[in-house]
Amino acid sequence: MPKLIHLLALLLFFFTPCLCCFEDQSHALLQFKSSLISSTNSSNDSLFSLESWKPGSDCCLWDRVICSTPSSGSDLRSVIALHLGSLVSMESSGPMMVSSSILKPLSRIRSLALLDISYNYIQGEIPGNELANLTKLVHLDMMNNNFSGSIPPQVFHLKYLRYLDLSSNFLGGVLSQHVESLRNLRILKLGENLLGGSVPGEIGNLTKLQQLSLRSNKFDGGIPSSIMYLKDLQVLDLRDNTLSMDIPPMIGNLSNITSLSLSNNRLTGGIPSSIQKLEKLETLELENNLLTGEIPLWLFNIEGLKKLFVGGNNLTWNNNGNAKMVPKCKQLSQLSLKSCGLAGEIPNWISTQKSLDFLDLSENQLTGTFPQWLAEMEVGNIFLSDNKLTGPLSPRLFNSLSLSVLSLSRNNFSGKLPDNVGNATELMILMLAENDFWGEVPKSISNIYRLLLLDLSKNRFSGNNFPVFDPEALLAYIDFSSNQFSGDIPTTFSRETRILALGNNKFSGRLPRNLTKMSNLEHLDLHDNKLTGELPDFLSQISTLQVLSLRNNYFNGSIPDHISNLSNLRILDISSNYLTGKIPASCGHLAGMIETPDTYSSIFDLFTFLIEFHDLIVNWKKSKQGLSSRSLSIYSFLDLSKNQLSGEISVSLGKLKDLKLLNISYNNLSGNIPSSFGDLESMESLDLSHNELSGSIPESLAKLKEISNLDVSNNMLTGKIPVGGQMDTMDDPSSYANNSGLCGMQIQIPCEEQQLPHRGEKEADKAWFSWEGVGIGYAAGLISTVGIIYLYSYIYPPVVHKRKARQRF
Ligand SMILES: *[C@@H]1O[C@H](CO)[C@@H](O)[C@H](O)[C@H]1NC(C)=O
Ligand SMILES: *[C@@H]1O[C@H](CO)[C@@H](O)[C@H](O)[C@H]1NC(C)=O
Ligand SMILES: *[C@@H]1O[C@H](CO)[C@@H](O)[C@H](O)[C@H]1NC(C)=O
Ligand SMILES: *[C@@H]1O[C@H](CO)[C@@H](O)[C@H](O)[C@H]1NC(C)=O
Ligand SMILES: *[C@@H]1O[C@H](CO)[C@@H](O)[C@H](O)[C@H]1NC(C)=O
Ligand SMILES: *[C@@H]1O[C@H](CO)[C@@H](O)[C@H](O)[C@H]1NC(C)=O
Ligand SMILES: *[C@@H]1O[C@H](CO)[C@@H](O)[C@H](O)[C@H]1NC(C)=O
Ligand SMILES: *[C@@H]1O[C@H](CO)[C@@H](O)[C@H](O)[C@H]1NC(C)=O
Ligand SMILES: *[C@@H]1O[C@H](CO)[C@@H](O)[C@H](O)[C@H]1NC(C)=O
Ligand SMILES: *[C@@H]1O[C@H](CO)[C@@H](O)[C@H](O)[C@H]1NC(C)=O
Ligand SMILES: *[C@@H]1O[C@H](CO)[C@@H](O)[C@H](O)[C@H]1NC(C)=O
Ligand SMILES: *[C@@H]1O[C@H](CO)[C@@H](O)[C@H](O)[C@H]1NC(C)=O
């Protein structure tokens, strides 16, 4: 019986007319697939999710292929849409590169109306001739590839095209030449390329345009006045360019505009009053320009307004006049009045906005407390950092299931953190640094599985009763530094924890073995505590460690040999302890200090959008400085100073070619300075002072081209200070003081056997200046600005960012 059914099925298969695709189209697709596979040398077609593309089957049933509905009188269906985005996956070894020639076979599918080949790392020119044959195209998405050259003229002959996206390529070339043929274009998106010059006036010829995006290019100059002919324009997105001019008042004539995005340019002047004529306006983004004048009250009378971003300008706020304002707009979902000069209490009128999800009032002069009405509003993202707010937080705030980001850093909030913090289970980022909070960290906080970042630094938190997180929780970043925590180092955080900063507290006891359970830990900072005991061998099991700071504790015993297993370690600071014994020769094998590891990645890559980072405090050229986390990949430090280390310095330390700082001062080291130190080619700061070193300073130090800080004082060194290169500029007498007979021109003590060499070679002068300009890390202000921009796009990602992000994680 089953056999019969099979037979019937077989017969049906052969004799019912097949509503299949055309054979030549099927061929073309298979040819595309095989050229894709051979161009990437991959033998595995599942890499491209094209397994269903098999010879002999109906191509209308293949993944990513859409066919027309069969027309009467025809048994065959034609391919009308190909969704070929993100075929080529991002490999761990970087993107595969695919040649644009793989697209050739697709030109035989003349029926195509939609072609999406975005996110494929395709290289080379856009194949214009091939595209020219696809005359039915309406929608062409080529964003996020690596096309180069110019937009081929054939693109502009695709007369049905309504959607063209060439974002994120490397296209140069011109727009204006072919503008004639673009007259039917409805949507033009040329964002995220490197197009430059001024926005072509011909843009005004594209009178049917509904969306114009030139976002993230290098357009400078102004907004052409011809833009006023774009009567149908609904979306104008010129964000992230370098446009400089006043915002043209005639923009108010484009009455169909719903979204006007001009953020991150250099626009000047005031906000033109003609904007109030844009009755359909929903989004107005003017952030980070050079706009001046008062923020007009009428903005809040645009009834449909949903998103308003005006921060980061030189605008002012009429604190008296606006205090009692009653806005006509009631639907604001996103509002940024960052650094707009707001003073007094958090404005009450904000409570009239019923669907507020994003509120940024940071960097103002707001005073008073966190208003109860705001705690009750269920806002998703609240930024109030850098104000003068005081008082405790209402528990109501944390009974919100909307709250996702709460940034209150650098105010004077006080009191205990409410016990129900853990009720805010959607919270991802909680930043409370530099306030006056005290008490224990509420246990309930460990209920928040999604919490990624917890920054409680610089408060008065205390105790040792820490929340116990699920080992699988997402918590990647913990900064509890500069509080009054005591007792044992807590290890009850997630396995995902990358950054654990507990410095400047009152922690005591030994390093707990359970630290090794944090198998992703990159950054362990325990400086300025009261930790005791020997440095345990198990430390070397945390092989992901990039930064280890144990400065200023009570560690004793010797430095474990196995420390060299920490092959990713770039910064090791164990200064100001009671360590004894020799510096192990194995230190010379710390791979991360020899060469930046290829696979070097950091949690900070994940948090590029973040506003503030934990700054690692290091001793740098005789002063304590914050090393910005972004610099960690360029800086490699070894600080063993202020211990009781003895014996000779191992020659092997000379292998640490990437080290910028080596500080072994204030120990009991004896013997000679190894001449291998001349191989420390990146060295900028070398401090050997306050030891018992003898012999002469090796000539090889003249090879150190980057050195700008050398201290050998308070040893028993003798002989001539080497000359040449940077050594000629190392002429601070205090760096050589208290030795047993050093001589040389640097300290103006002639050596007996020879004359003073002439000083000041050109090369040396150059090198001398090269380091001076280079500060340590980046200015904090810059990071905040850059960070917040990223954060906006992270929380409200435009499609592009979302997809990027997904690929990245
Ligand atoms: C593919 O392999 C060939 C030889 O086997 C080689 O020449 C070519 O560079 C490889 N291409 C890629 C993209 O790896
Ligand atoms: C192809 O790759 C997929 C996933 O990447 C894997 O599951 C499969 O085993 C691979 N097949 C072959 C033949 O290598
Ligand atoms: C485009 O179509 C023409 C015929 O209309 C044909 O001669 C030409 O070879 C096609 N070009 C490509 C690249 O397929
Ligand atoms: C894109 O191509 C250019 C030149 O062909 C190359 O310099 C660049 O590195 C490529 N970009 C990526 C992301 O591979
Ligand atoms: C296109 O714009 C330019 C300058 O704005 C103008 O001179 C030209 O006449 C326009 N072409 C058409 C067809 O409107
Ligand atoms: C643009 O607005 C005008 C009226 O100002 C209207 O006639 C026209 O239909 C609108 N266009 C679109 C695409 O909405
Ligand atoms: C734009 O609006 C102004 C009034 O605000 C008017 O004087 C001008 O003629 C308008 N321009 C166009 C091109 O409609
Ligand atoms: C803001 O304006 C003041 C004077 O009005 C000027 O000194 C200052 O540089 C401006 N700031 C910016 C960021 O343009
Ligand atoms: C913060 O508030 C406390 C009272 O809670 C007060 O003693 C302290 O001076 C305030 N600090 C600052 C910087 O305003
Ligand atoms: C936390 O949430 C639970 C359930 O939603 C609620 O019963 C409880 O009262 C909340 N806790 C506080 C302190 O509000
Ligand atoms: C270490 O972790 C294990 C479970 O992971 C736990 O049972 C043990 O109590 C922890 N030890 C200390 C000293 O915290
Ligand atoms: C380290 O210090 C502890 C006391 O904190 C002491 O018991 C131990 O013997 C010391 N170890 C070494 C090697 O000095």
PDB file of N, CA and C in Angstrom, residues 603-635:
ATOM      1  N   ILE A 603      37.010  44.243  26.575  1.00  0.00           N
ATOM      2  CA  ILE A 603      35.626  44.507  26.883  1.00  0.00           C
ATOM      3  C   ILE A 603      35.244  45.910  26.420  1.00  0.00           C
ATOM      4  N   PHE A 604      36.234  46.776  26.356  1.00  0.00           N
ATOM      5  CA  PHE A 604      35.923  48.150  25.971  1.00  0.00           C
ATOM      6  C   PHE A 604      35.461  48.219  24.519  1.00  0.00           C
ATOM      7  N   ASP A 605      35.852  47.232  23.719  1.00  0.00           N
ATOM      8  CA  ASP A 605      35.346  47.191  22.352  1.00  0.00           C
ATOM      9  C   ASP A 605      33.833  47.019  22.385  1.00  0.00           C
ATOM     10  N   LEU A 606      33.406  46.231  23.348  1.00  0.00           N
ATOM     11  CA  LEU A 606      31.981  45.959  23.486  1.00  0.00           C
ATOM     12  C   LEU A 606      31.242  47.217  23.936  1.00  0.00           C
ATOM     13  N   PHE A 607      31.946  48.028  24.698  1.00  0.00           N
ATOM     14  CA  PHE A 607      31.314  49.195  25.308  1.00  0.00           C
ATOM     15  C   PHE A 607      31.717  50.488  24.621  1.00  0.00           C
ATOM     16  N   THR A 608      32.010  50.439  23.345  1.00  0.00           N
ATOM     17  CA  THR A 608      32.473  51.660  22.692  1.00  0.00           C
ATOM     18  C   THR A 608      31.469  52.779  22.850  1.00  0.00           C
ATOM     19  N   PHE A 609      30.240  52.417  23.138  1.00  0.00           N
ATOM     20  CA  PHE A 609      29.201  53.427  23.240  1.00  0.00           C
ATOM     21  C   PHE A 609      29.165  54.064  24.624  1.00  0.00           C
ATOM     22  N   LEU A 610      29.962  53.553  25.524  1.00  0.00           N
ATOM     23  CA  LEU A 610      29.796  53.984  26.904  1.00  0.00           C
ATOM     24  C   LEU A 610      30.357  55.352  27.195  1.00  0.00           C
ATOM     25  N   ILE A 611      29.748  55.974  28.147  1.00  0.00           N
ATOM     26  CA  ILE A 611      30.106  57.324  28.495  1.00  0.00           C
ATOM     27  C   ILE A 611      31.409  57.387  29.262  1.00  0.00           C
ATOM     28  N   GLU A 612      31.506  56.577  30.263  1.00  0.00           N
ATOM     29  CA  GLU A 612      32.677  56.705  31.104  1.00  0.00           C
ATOM     30  C   GLU A 612      33.265  55.335  31.380  1.00  0.00           C
ATOM     31  N   PHE A 613      34.535  55.292  31.523  1.00  0.00           N
ATOM     32  CA  PHE A 613      35.216  54.052  31.812  1.00  0.00           C
ATOM     33  C   PHE A 613      35.950  54.173  33.115  1.00  0.00           C
ATOM     34  N   HIS A 614      36.250  53.043  33.644  1.00  0.00           N
ATOM     35  CA  HIS A 614      37.133  53.004  34.786  1.00  0.00           C
ATOM     36  C   HIS A 614      38.529  53.392  34.308  1.00  0.00           C
ATOM     37  N   ASP A 615      39.062  54.452  34.835  1.00  0.00           N
ATOM     38  CA  ASP A 615      40.426  54.825  34.497  1.00  0.00           C
ATOM     39  C   ASP A 615      41.374  54.086  35.416  1.00  0.00           C
ATOM     40  N   LEU A 616      42.317  53.410  34.849  1.00  0.00           N
ATOM     41  CA  LEU A 616      43.320  52.739  35.651  1.00  0.00           C
ATOM     42  C   LEU A 616      44.350  53.771  36.091  1.00  0.00           C
ATOM     43  N   ILE A 617      44.568  53.847  37.400  1.00  0.00           N
ATOM     44  CA  ILE A 617      45.550  54.813  37.876  1.00  0.00           C
ATOM     45  C   ILE A 617      46.932  54.160  37.867  1.00  0.00           C
ATOM     46  N   VAL A 618      47.865  54.771  37.207  1.00  0.00           N
ATOM     47  CA  VAL A 618      49.222  54.222  37.176  1.00  0.00           C
ATOM     48  C   VAL A 618      50.219  55.315  37.527  1.00  0.00           C
ATOM     49  N   ASN A 619      51.402  54.874  37.934  1.00  0.00           N
ATOM     50  CA  ASN A 619      52.487  55.823  38.137  1.00  0.00           C
ATOM     51  C   ASN A 619      53.155  56.043  36.801  1.00  0.00           C
ATOM     52  N   TRP A 620      53.119  57.232  36.327  1.00  0.00           N
ATOM     53  CA  TRP A 620      53.642  57.505  34.998  1.00  0.00           C
ATOM     54  C   TRP A 620      54.552  58.718  35.093  1.00  0.00           C
ATOM     55  N   LYS A 621      55.802  58.527  34.811  1.00  0.00           N
ATOM     56  CA  LYS A 621      56.733  59.643  34.825  1.00  0.00           C
ATOM     57  C   LYS A 621      56.610  60.461  36.108  1.00  0.00           C
ATOM     58  N   LYS A 622      56.690  59.771  37.213  1.00  0.00           N
ATOM     59  CA  LYS A 622      56.745  60.408  38.518  1.00  0.00           C
ATOM     60  C   LYS A 622      55.443  60.996  39.029  1.00  0.00           C
ATOM     61  N   SER A 623      54.358  60.772  38.346  1.00  0.00           N
ATOM     62  CA  SER A 623      53.110  61.210  38.967  1.00  0.00           C
ATOM     63  C   SER A 623      52.055  60.153  38.704  1.00  0.00           C
ATOM     64  N   LYS A 624      51.033  60.157  39.520  1.00  0.00           N
ATOM     65  CA  LYS A 624      49.930  59.218  39.323  1.00  0.00           C
ATOM     66  C   LYS A 624      49.017  59.774  38.254  1.00  0.00           C
ATOM     67  N   GLN A 625      48.656  58.938  37.305  1.00  0.00           N
ATOM     68  CA  GLN A 625      47.766  59.419  36.261  1.00  0.00           C
ATOM     69  C   GLN A 625      46.747  58.365  35.926  1.00  0.00           C
ATOM     70  N   GLY A 626      45.613  58.810  35.456  1.00  0.00           N
ATOM     71  CA  GLY A 626      44.596  57.872  35.002  1.00  0.00           C
ATOM     72  C   GLY A 626      44.926  57.443  33.584  1.00  0.00           C
ATOM     73  N   LEU A 627      44.953  56.153  33.374  1.00  0.00           N
ATOM     74  CA  LEU A 627      45.200  55.645  32.034  1.00  0.00           C
ATOM     75  C   LEU A 627      43.858  55.259  31.460  1.00  0.00           C
ATOM     76  N   SER A 628      43.465  55.949  30.435  1.00  0.00           N
ATOM     77  CA  SER A 628      42.147  55.682  29.877  1.00  0.00           C
ATOM     78  C   SER A 628      42.095  54.267  29.344  1.00  0.00           C
ATOM     79  N   SER A 629      40.968  53.653  29.568  1.00  0.00           N
ATOM     80  CA  SER A 629      40.838  52.261  29.160  1.00  0.00           C
ATOM     81  C   SER A 629      41.054  52.083  27.670  1.00  0.00           C
ATOM     82  N   ARG A 630      40.808  53.126  26.909  1.00  0.00           N
ATOM     83  CA  ARG A 630      41.012  53.001  25.482  1.00  0.00           C
ATOM     84  C   ARG A 630      42.478  52.915  25.113  1.00  0.00           C
ATOM     85  N   SER A 631      43.337  53.339  26.042  1.00  0.00           N
ATOM     86  CA  SER A 631      44.761  53.307  25.732  1.00  0.00           C
ATOM     87  C   SER A 631      45.384  51.988  26.126  1.00  0.00           C
ATOM     88  N   LEU A 632      44.603  51.147  26.786  1.00  0.00           N
ATOM     89  CA  LEU A 632      45.211  49.937  27.327  1.00  0.00           C
ATOM     90  C   LEU A 632      45.852  49.099  26.245  1.00  0.00           C
ATOM     91  N   SER A 633      45.291  49.136  25.064  1.00  0.00           N
ATOM     92  CA  SER A 633      45.868  48.291  24.036  1.00  0.00           C
ATOM     93  C   SER A 633      47.181  48.864  23.514  1.00  0.00           C
ATOM     94  N   ILE A 634      47.458  50.126  23.791  1.00  0.00           N
ATOM     95  CA  ILE A 634      48.734  50.666  23.318  1.00  0.00           C
ATOM     96  C   ILE A 634      49.784  50.737  24.417  1.00  0.00           C
ATOM     97  N   TYR A 635      49.327  50.689  25.662  1.00  0.00           N
ATOM     98  CA  TYR A 635      50.286  50.832  26.738  1.00  0.00           C
ATOM     99  C   TYR A 635      50.589  49.504  27.401  1.00  0.00           C
TER     100      TYR A 635
END
